[in-house]
Structures are given as structure tokens and as C-alpha cells.
Short mmCIF file of C-alpha atoms in Angstrom, two decimals:
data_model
loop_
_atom_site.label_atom_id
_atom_site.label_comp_id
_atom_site.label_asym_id
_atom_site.label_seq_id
_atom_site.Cartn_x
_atom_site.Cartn_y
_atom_site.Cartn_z
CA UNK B 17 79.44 135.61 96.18
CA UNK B 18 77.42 132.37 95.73
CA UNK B 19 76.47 129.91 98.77
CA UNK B 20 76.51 126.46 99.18
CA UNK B 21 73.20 124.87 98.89
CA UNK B 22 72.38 121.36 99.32
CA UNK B 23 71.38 119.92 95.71
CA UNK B 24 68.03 118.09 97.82
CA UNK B 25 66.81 120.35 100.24
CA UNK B 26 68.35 123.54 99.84
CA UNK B 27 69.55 124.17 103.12
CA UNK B 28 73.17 126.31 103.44
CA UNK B 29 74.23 124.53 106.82
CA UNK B 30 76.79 121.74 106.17
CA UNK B 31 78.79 118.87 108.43
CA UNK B 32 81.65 116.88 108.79
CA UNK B 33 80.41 112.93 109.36
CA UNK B 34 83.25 110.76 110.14
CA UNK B 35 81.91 106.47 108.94
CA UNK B 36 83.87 104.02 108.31
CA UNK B 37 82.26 102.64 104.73
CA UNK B 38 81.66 98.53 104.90
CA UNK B 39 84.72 96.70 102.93
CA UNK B 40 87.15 100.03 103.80
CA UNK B 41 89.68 99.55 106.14
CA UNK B 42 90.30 103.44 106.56
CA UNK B 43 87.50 105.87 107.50
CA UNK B 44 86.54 108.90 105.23
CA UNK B 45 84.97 112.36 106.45
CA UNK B 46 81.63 112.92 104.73
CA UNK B 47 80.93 116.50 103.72
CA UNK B 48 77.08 115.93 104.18
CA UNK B 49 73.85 118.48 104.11
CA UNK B 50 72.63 119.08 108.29
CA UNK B 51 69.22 119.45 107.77
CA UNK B 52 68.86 115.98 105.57
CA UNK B 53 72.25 114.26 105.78
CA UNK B 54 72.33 114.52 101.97
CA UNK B 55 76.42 113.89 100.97
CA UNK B 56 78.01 116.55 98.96
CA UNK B 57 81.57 115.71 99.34
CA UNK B 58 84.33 113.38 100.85
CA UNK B 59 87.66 113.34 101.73
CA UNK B 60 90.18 111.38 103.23
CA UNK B 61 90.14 111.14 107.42
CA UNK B 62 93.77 111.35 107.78
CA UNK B 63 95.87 114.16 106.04
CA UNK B 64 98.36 112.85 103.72
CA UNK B 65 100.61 115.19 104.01
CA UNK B 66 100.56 115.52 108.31
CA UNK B 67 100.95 112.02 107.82
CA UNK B 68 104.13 111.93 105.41
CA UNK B 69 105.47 115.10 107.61
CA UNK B 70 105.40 112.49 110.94
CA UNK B 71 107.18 110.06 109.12
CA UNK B 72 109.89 112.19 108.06
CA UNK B 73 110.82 113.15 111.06
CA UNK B 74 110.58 109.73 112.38
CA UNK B 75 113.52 109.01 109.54
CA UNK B 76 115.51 111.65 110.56
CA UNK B 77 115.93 110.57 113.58
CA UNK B 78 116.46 106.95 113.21
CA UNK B 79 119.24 108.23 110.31
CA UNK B 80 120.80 110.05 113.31
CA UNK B 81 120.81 107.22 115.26
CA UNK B 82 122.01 105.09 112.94
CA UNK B 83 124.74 107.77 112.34
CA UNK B 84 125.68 107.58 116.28
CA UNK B 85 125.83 104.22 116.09
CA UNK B 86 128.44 104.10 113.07
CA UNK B 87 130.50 106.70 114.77
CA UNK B 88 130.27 104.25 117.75
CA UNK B 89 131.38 101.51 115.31
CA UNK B 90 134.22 102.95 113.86
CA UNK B 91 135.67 104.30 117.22
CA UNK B 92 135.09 100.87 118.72
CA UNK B 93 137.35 99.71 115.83
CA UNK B 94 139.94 101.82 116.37
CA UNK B 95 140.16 100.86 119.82
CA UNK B 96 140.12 97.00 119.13
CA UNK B 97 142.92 98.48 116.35
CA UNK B 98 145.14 99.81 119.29
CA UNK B 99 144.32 96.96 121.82
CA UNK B 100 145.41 94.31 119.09
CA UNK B 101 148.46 96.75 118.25
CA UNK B 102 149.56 97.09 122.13
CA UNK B 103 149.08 92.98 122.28
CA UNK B 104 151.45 92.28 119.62
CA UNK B 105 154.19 94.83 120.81
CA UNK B 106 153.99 93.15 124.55
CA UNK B 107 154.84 89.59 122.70
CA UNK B 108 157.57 90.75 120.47
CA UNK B 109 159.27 92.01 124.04
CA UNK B 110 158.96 88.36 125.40
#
């Protein structure tokens, strides 16, 4: 099996460098040679998919929120239903 060598120096000892490039608003993670610092590789600082995974479940709970709160709703207008109801029976007795 082959081993990672850095393309200047040679060396088989690699690092993570997390910078923040000028004109980026998001940082990246610099695969990058330790003996020189020479970069071999980059990749994105946050993970995509952690990310999207967060944000699902974020969703699914507002959704069942939103769901309690439609429940809420439509018992509330049932209620209003049956007051309004009661109301009108109480004049027609007048």
C-alpha cells in the first residue's frame, strides 16, 4: 500500500489547518504538509450533511407544532361552534 507524500518535501505527516480565506465568508479546513505547510487538499469546515440532518429535525418539530396548534384551532372552533349554538337556543326561549 502506497503513502501519502507531500509533492514538495516529501514528508508523510499531514494536518488539518482551519483559515478563513480573504473575500470568503465561510472557513475551509486545509489538508496541508506538517513539516512545510505545503496544501494538498481542502474541504469544507462544516459538514453538509450534519448540517442538513440539524435542520431536519428542526422541521420536524416546528411541523409538530404547527400540527398542535391546528388541532388547537379546530377544537377552539368547535367550542366557539357550541358556545354560539347554546347562545341562540337561550334567545329562542325568551
Amino acid at each position: 500500500m502506497a503513502i501519502s507524500t507531500c509533492p514538495k518535501c516529501s514528508s508523510s505527516s499531514f494536518e488539518v489547518k482551519i483559515q478563513s480565506p480573504s473575500g470568503s465568508n465561510y472557513k475551509v479546513a486545509f489538508i496541508q504538509c506538517s513539516s512545510c505547510g505545503c496544501v494538498v487538499g481542502a474541504q469544507e469546515y462544516y459538514n453538509v450533511g450534519t448540517l442538513v440532518k440539524d435542520l431536519e429535525k428542526k422541521v420536524d418539530a416546528l411541523s409538530m407544532k404547527i400540527s398542535g396548534l391546528s388541532s388547537v384551532n379546530n377544537n377552539m372552533n368547535i367550542i366557539n361552534n357550541n358556545v354560539l349554538e347554546i347562545q341562540r337556543q337561550i334567545r329562542n326561549l325568551k
